[in-house]
Coordinates of C-alpha atoms and ligand atoms in Angstrom, one line a residue:
M1 CA 0.0 0.0 0.0
S2 CA 1.2 3.5 -0.7
T3 CA -0.3 6.9 -0.7
V4 CA 0.2 8.8 -4.0
K5 CA -0.9 12.0 -5.5
A6 CA -3.4 11.6 -8.4
A7 CA -5.7 13.8 -10.5
V8 CA -9.2 12.5 -9.7
C9 CA -12.3 13.1 -11.8
H10 CA -15.3 13.4 -9.3
A11 CA -17.8 14.8 -11.8
F12 CA -17.9 14.9 -15.6
G13 CA -17.1 18.2 -17.0
E14 CA -15.5 19.5 -13.8
P15 CA -11.8 20.2 -13.2
L16 CA -9.8 17.2 -12.0
V17 CA -8.8 17.4 -8.3
V18 CA -5.2 16.6 -7.3
E19 CA -5.4 14.6 -4.1
D20 CA -3.9 11.7 -2.1
I21 CA -5.2 8.3 -3.1
T22 CA -4.3 4.8 -2.0
L23 CA -2.5 2.4 -4.4
R24 CA -2.2 -1.2 -3.3
G25 CA 1.0 -3.1 -4.2
P26 CA 1.3 -5.4 -7.2
Q27 CA -0.4 -8.8 -7.1
M28 CA 0.1 -11.8 -9.3
G29 CA 1.4 -10.8 -12.7
E30 CA 1.3 -7.0 -11.9
I31 CA 3.9 -4.3 -11.8
E32 CA 4.2 -1.1 -9.9
V33 CA 5.7 1.7 -12.0
T34 CA 6.8 5.1 -10.6
L35 CA 6.0 7.5 -13.4
K36 CA 8.3 10.1 -14.9
A37 CA 5.9 11.4 -17.6
V38 CA 2.3 11.0 -18.7
A39 CA 0.9 12.7 -21.8
V40 CA -2.6 14.2 -22.0
C41 CA -4.5 12.4 -24.8
H42 CA -7.8 13.4 -26.3
S43 CA -9.4 10.2 -25.0
D44 CA -8.6 11.3 -21.4
I45 CA -10.5 14.5 -22.1
S46 CA -13.5 12.8 -23.7
F47 CA -13.8 10.5 -20.7
A48 CA -13.4 13.4 -18.2
E49 CA -16.2 15.3 -20.1
G50 CA -18.4 12.3 -19.9
A51 CA -18.6 11.6 -23.6
W52 CA -18.2 7.9 -23.1
G53 CA -19.7 7.4 -19.6
G54 CA -17.9 5.2 -17.1
S55 CA -17.6 5.0 -13.3
L56 CA -16.7 7.9 -11.0
P57 CA -14.6 8.9 -9.2
A58 CA -12.0 7.9 -11.7
V59 CA -8.3 8.4 -12.5
Y60 CA -7.6 8.8 -16.2
G61 CA -4.2 8.9 -18.0
H62 CA -2.8 6.2 -20.2
E63 CA 0.3 7.4 -22.1
A64 CA 3.1 7.0 -19.5
A65 CA 6.7 6.1 -18.9
G66 CA 8.7 5.5 -15.7
H67 CA 10.7 3.0 -13.7
V68 CA 9.5 -0.3 -12.2
T69 CA 9.6 0.0 -8.5
S70 CA 7.9 -3.3 -7.5
V71 CA 7.0 -6.6 -9.2
G72 CA 4.3 -9.1 -8.2
E73 CA 4.6 -12.8 -8.3
G74 CA 4.7 -14.5 -11.7
V75 CA 6.2 -11.4 -13.5
V76 CA 8.6 -12.5 -16.3
G77 CA 11.3 -10.4 -17.8
L78 CA 10.9 -7.2 -15.7
A79 CA 12.8 -6.1 -12.5
E80 CA 12.9 -3.2 -10.2
G81 CA 14.7 -0.2 -11.8
D82 CA 13.8 -1.1 -15.4
P83 CA 12.7 1.9 -17.5
V84 CA 9.3 1.1 -19.1
V85 CA 6.5 2.4 -21.3
V86 CA 3.1 1.8 -19.7
T87 CA 0.1 1.4 -22.1
L88 CA -3.6 0.7 -21.8
I89 CA -3.3 -2.5 -23.9
R90 CA -4.1 -5.1 -21.2
A91 CA -4.2 -8.5 -22.8
C92 CA -5.1 -11.8 -21.1
G93 CA -3.0 -13.9 -23.5
S94 CA -5.5 -16.7 -23.9
C95 CA -8.8 -15.4 -25.4
P96 CA -9.4 -16.0 -29.2
S97 CA -8.1 -12.5 -30.1
C98 CA -4.9 -12.9 -28.0
A99 CA -4.4 -16.4 -29.3
E100 CA -4.5 -15.0 -32.9
G101 CA -1.8 -12.4 -32.0
K102 CA -4.2 -9.5 -31.7
P103 CA -3.8 -8.2 -28.1
T104 CA -5.3 -4.8 -28.9
I105 CA -8.8 -6.4 -29.2
C106 CA -8.4 -8.8 -26.2
G107 CA -11.9 -10.0 -25.3
T108 CA -11.4 -10.5 -21.6
P109 CA -13.1 -7.6 -19.7
Y110 CA -11.3 -5.7 -17.0
D111 CA -13.2 -4.1 -14.1
G112 CA -11.4 -0.9 -13.2
D113 CA -13.7 -0.5 -10.1
K114 CA -12.0 -3.5 -8.6
G115 CA -8.5 -2.4 -9.6
P116 CA -5.6 -1.3 -7.3
L117 CA -7.0 2.2 -6.5
T118 CA -9.0 3.4 -3.6
T119 CA -9.8 6.9 -2.3
A120 CA -7.9 8.1 0.8
D121 CA -10.8 7.0 3.0
G122 CA -11.0 3.6 1.4
G123 CA -13.8 4.2 -1.1
T124 CA -14.1 2.8 -4.7
L125 CA -11.9 4.6 -7.2
H126 CA -12.0 3.6 -10.8
Q127 CA -8.8 2.8 -12.6
A128 CA -9.7 4.1 -16.1
M129 CA -8.4 2.3 -19.2
A130 CA -6.7 -0.2 -16.9
C131 CA -4.1 2.4 -16.3
G132 CA -4.9 5.4 -14.0
A133 CA -1.7 7.2 -15.0
F134 CA -2.6 10.7 -14.0
A135 CA -0.8 9.7 -10.7
E136 CA 2.7 9.5 -9.3
K137 CA 2.6 5.7 -9.5
V138 CA 0.5 3.0 -11.3
V139 CA 0.0 -0.7 -10.7
V140 CA -0.8 -2.5 -14.0
D141 CA -0.7 -5.9 -15.6
Q142 CA 2.6 -7.0 -17.0
S143 CA 1.0 -7.3 -20.5
Q144 CA 0.7 -3.5 -20.6
V145 CA 4.3 -2.8 -20.0
V146 CA 7.4 -2.8 -22.2
K147 CA 11.0 -2.5 -21.1
I148 CA 12.9 0.2 -23.0
S149 CA 16.5 1.3 -23.2
D150 CA 17.5 3.7 -20.5
D151 CA 18.9 6.4 -22.7
I152 CA 15.6 7.7 -24.2
P153 CA 14.1 10.7 -22.4
M154 CA 10.9 9.6 -20.4
E155 CA 8.8 12.4 -21.9
A156 CA 9.5 11.2 -25.4
A157 CA 9.0 7.5 -24.3
S158 CA 5.6 8.3 -22.8
L159 CA 4.2 9.5 -26.2
I160 CA 4.9 6.1 -27.7
A161 CA 2.3 4.5 -25.5
C162 CA -0.7 5.8 -27.4
G163 CA -0.6 8.3 -30.2
V164 CA 2.6 7.0 -31.8
I165 CA 1.7 3.3 -31.8
T166 CA -1.8 4.1 -33.1
G167 CA -0.6 6.3 -36.0
V168 CA 2.5 4.4 -37.0
G169 CA 0.8 1.0 -36.4
A170 CA -2.2 2.0 -38.6
V171 CA 0.2 2.3 -41.6
V172 CA 2.7 -0.5 -40.8
N173 CA 0.4 -3.1 -39.2
A174 CA -3.1 -2.4 -40.5
A175 CA -2.4 -1.1 -44.0
Q176 CA 0.9 -3.0 -44.3
I177 CA 2.2 -0.3 -46.6
R178 CA 5.4 -1.2 -48.5
A179 CA 8.0 0.9 -50.3
G180 CA 6.6 2.8 -53.3
Q181 CA 2.9 2.8 -52.3
D182 CA 0.9 6.0 -51.9
V183 CA -0.8 7.0 -48.7
V184 CA -3.4 9.6 -47.8
V185 CA -3.7 10.7 -44.1
I186 CA -6.9 12.5 -43.2
G187 CA -6.3 14.7 -40.1
A188 CA -2.8 16.0 -39.2
G189 CA -3.3 16.0 -35.4
G190 CA -1.5 13.8 -32.8
V191 CA -2.4 10.5 -34.5
G192 CA -2.2 11.8 -38.0
L193 CA 1.3 13.1 -37.7
N194 CA 2.4 9.7 -36.5
A195 CA 0.6 8.0 -39.4
I196 CA 2.5 10.4 -41.7
Q197 CA 5.8 9.5 -40.2
G198 CA 4.8 5.8 -40.2
A199 CA 4.2 6.1 -44.0
R200 CA 7.6 7.8 -44.4
I201 CA 9.3 5.0 -42.4
A202 CA 7.5 2.4 -44.5
G203 CA 8.9 4.0 -47.7
A204 CA 5.7 5.4 -49.1
R205 CA 6.2 7.3 -52.4
R206 CA 3.6 10.1 -51.9
I207 CA 2.2 10.9 -48.5
V208 CA -0.7 13.3 -48.8
A209 CA -1.9 15.1 -45.6
V210 CA -5.5 16.3 -45.6
D211 CA -6.6 18.8 -42.9
M212 CA -8.8 21.8 -42.3
S213 CA -5.8 24.0 -41.2
E214 CA -3.0 25.3 -43.4
E215 CA -0.8 25.5 -40.3
K216 CA -1.3 21.8 -39.6
L217 CA -0.5 20.9 -43.2
E218 CA 2.8 22.8 -42.8
I219 CA 3.6 20.8 -39.7
A220 CA 2.6 17.6 -41.5
K221 CA 5.4 18.3 -44.1
E222 CA 8.0 18.4 -41.2
F223 CA 6.8 14.8 -40.3
G224 CA 7.1 13.5 -43.9
A225 CA 4.0 14.6 -45.9
T226 CA 5.0 15.2 -49.5
D227 CA 1.8 17.1 -50.3
G228 CA -1.0 18.9 -48.4
V229 CA -4.6 19.3 -49.3
L230 CA -7.1 21.5 -47.5
A231 CA -10.1 19.5 -46.4
T232 CA -12.2 22.6 -46.8
D233 CA -11.7 22.6 -50.6
K234 CA -14.7 21.4 -52.6
K235 CA -13.3 18.1 -53.7
P236 CA -10.1 17.5 -51.8
F237 CA -9.8 13.9 -53.2
V238 CA -9.5 15.3 -56.7
Q239 CA -6.4 17.3 -55.7
A240 CA -4.9 14.4 -53.7
I241 CA -5.3 12.1 -56.7
R242 CA -3.7 14.7 -58.9
A243 CA -0.7 14.9 -56.5
M244 CA -0.3 11.1 -56.4
G245 CA -1.0 10.6 -60.1
R246 CA -3.4 7.9 -59.1
G247 CA -5.5 6.8 -56.2
A248 CA -4.1 5.8 -52.8
D249 CA -3.1 2.3 -51.7
A250 CA -4.3 3.3 -48.2
V251 CA -6.3 6.2 -46.7
I252 CA -5.8 6.5 -43.0
V253 CA -8.7 8.3 -41.3
T254 CA -7.4 9.7 -38.0
V255 CA -10.3 12.1 -37.2
G256 CA -13.8 11.2 -35.9
A257 CA -15.6 13.5 -38.3
I258 CA -18.3 11.8 -40.4
P259 CA -17.6 13.9 -43.6
A260 CA -14.1 12.6 -43.5
Y261 CA -15.4 9.0 -43.4
D262 CA -17.9 9.6 -46.1
Q263 CA -15.2 10.9 -48.5
A264 CA -12.4 8.5 -47.6
P265 CA -13.1 5.8 -50.2
R266 CA -13.0 8.5 -52.9
Y267 CA -9.2 8.8 -52.5
L268 CA -8.6 5.1 -53.1
A269 CA -6.9 3.3 -56.0
P270 CA -8.4 0.0 -57.2
G271 CA -7.5 -2.5 -54.5
G272 CA -6.8 0.2 -51.9
K273 CA -8.3 0.2 -48.4
V274 CA -9.5 2.7 -45.9
I275 CA -8.1 2.3 -42.4
M276 CA -10.5 3.5 -39.8
V277 CA -8.7 5.0 -36.8
G278 CA -10.6 8.1 -35.7
M279 CA -13.6 7.5 -33.4
P280 CA -16.9 9.3 -34.1
H281 CA -19.4 9.6 -31.3
S282 CA -21.5 6.4 -30.7
G283 CA -24.5 6.2 -33.0
E284 CA -23.1 8.4 -35.8
K285 CA -23.3 6.8 -39.3
S286 CA -21.3 7.1 -42.5
S287 CA -22.3 6.0 -46.0
Y288 CA -20.5 4.7 -49.0
E289 CA -21.2 2.9 -52.3
P290 CA -20.7 -0.9 -51.8
V291 CA -20.9 -1.5 -55.5
I292 CA -17.7 0.4 -56.1
L293 CA -15.8 -1.3 -53.3
A294 CA -17.0 -4.7 -54.6
A295 CA -16.3 -4.0 -58.2
I296 CA -12.7 -2.8 -57.8
G297 CA -11.6 -4.8 -54.7
Q298 CA -11.4 -2.0 -52.2
G299 CA -11.8 -2.4 -48.4
M300 CA -12.6 -0.7 -45.2
Q301 CA -10.9 -1.9 -42.0
G302 CA -11.0 -0.7 -38.4
S303 CA -7.7 -0.5 -36.5
K304 CA -7.4 -0.2 -32.8
M305 CA -4.2 1.1 -31.2
G306 CA -2.4 0.5 -34.5
D307 CA -2.9 -3.3 -34.1
V308 CA 0.3 -3.3 -32.2
V309 CA 2.0 -6.1 -30.3
I310 CA 3.7 -3.8 -27.8
K311 CA 6.7 -6.0 -27.0
R312 CA 7.4 -6.4 -30.7
D313 CA 6.7 -2.9 -31.9
I314 CA 7.7 -0.5 -29.1
P315 CA 11.4 -1.5 -29.0
W316 CA 11.9 -0.8 -32.7
M317 CA 10.1 2.5 -32.4
V318 CA 12.5 3.5 -29.6
D319 CA 15.4 2.4 -31.8
L320 CA 14.2 4.5 -34.7
Y321 CA 13.8 7.5 -32.4
Q322 CA 17.4 7.1 -31.3
Q323 CA 18.5 7.0 -35.0
G324 CA 16.6 10.2 -35.7
R325 CA 14.1 8.4 -37.9
L326 CA 11.0 8.8 -35.6
K327 CA 10.2 12.2 -34.3
L328 CA 9.0 12.3 -30.7
D329 CA 10.5 15.5 -29.1
E330 CA 8.9 17.5 -31.9
L331 CA 5.5 16.2 -30.9
I332 CA 5.7 17.8 -27.4
S333 CA 4.2 21.2 -27.1
G334 CA 4.3 21.8 -23.4
R335 CA 5.5 20.3 -20.1
W336 CA 3.5 20.7 -16.9
R337 CA 3.4 19.5 -13.3
L338 CA 0.6 17.2 -12.0
D339 CA -0.9 20.1 -10.1
Q340 CA -1.2 22.0 -13.4
I341 CA -3.1 19.2 -15.1
N342 CA -6.3 21.3 -15.7
E343 CA -4.2 23.9 -17.5
A344 CA -2.6 21.2 -19.6
I345 CA -6.0 19.9 -20.5
A346 CA -7.3 23.3 -21.4
D347 CA -4.3 23.9 -23.6
T348 CA -4.8 20.5 -25.4
K349 CA -8.5 21.4 -26.0
T350 CA -7.4 24.5 -28.0
G351 CA -6.9 22.0 -30.8
S352 CA -3.1 22.1 -31.0
A353 CA -1.8 19.1 -33.1
K354 CA 0.8 18.3 -30.4
R355 CA 1.0 16.7 -27.0
N356 CA 1.1 18.2 -23.5
V357 CA 3.1 16.1 -21.1
I358 CA 2.9 16.0 -17.3
V359 CA 6.4 15.5 -15.9
F360 CA 7.0 14.2 -12.4
A361 CA 9.8 15.5 -10.2
D362 CA 12.6 13.1 -9.1
Ligands
LIG401 ZN1 -4.6 7.9 -26.0
LIG402 ZN1 -7.2 -11.7 -24.4

């Protein structure tokens, strides 16, 4: 048992409250990680605003990095002192999805109300996204954690846990882009910039960024976009196809806007596919013409968390960062203390493409 400071959501839409909570020690298969950095993700904000429901009080935060400070029984390959990335991808290892090598869609439910967190007076405290990383320490399942080399800055490492694996993985794992293919990325925000750099890493020929903002299109070029098209233009897919000389092998939709989904198949080459990453609100619907997809062999495919296998994919991403081939530091727009978390959230909501990171003192 330890007492740690955490940012707690007591009511949807209200500021988070930084207070002492109780964290029990790691049990079978679990690990305690003392955090160095946790990034603020748009999903944390959606949860805190009540967009997706869930139990309260709750601790959000799921893009984290730190050092292992305690290990439970049955933990393999991790020891105290190891630097790690902490993700929300909790995988049981034995359900049909896990058995097929798809841990991001593990079918075994997790009840965050019965997790390692309680309020200071012993009340129920929900560990959101199996993580609860807006806190000085977390206790998570070993499946959620990857050991990394000790010479990557923790702020950069924390970003890999969500936005980076989601964007890069959508291109590399879901679309399986190979050298010479053409990719369109709709939305040049946190995930979109990572899809763009994933396409560059995969050796794509043309990488067309589509966004509502000129400024974001300029940033997209720094991450590897070869062309930029304003989504506000009448037929952005016509311009994108002109830039590529043909349709795209993959269109990565990284925003949750329905018009983006409605238009996405229009960018495709015969045989190409739309990778659906951005998450519209529940109940919203998109439309497309099945006859076209059927006639020229196109596809639409959902991708959760970049279809990553974290222990396979995160170490190579760290390596590419160290070689200067994966940009992480450039994704950080601000650094904050935990007691400034509401300011960090407000700044993220202004729509900046980049990430705010909470940094914990030594
Ligand atoms: Zn996230
Ligand atoms: Zn599973």
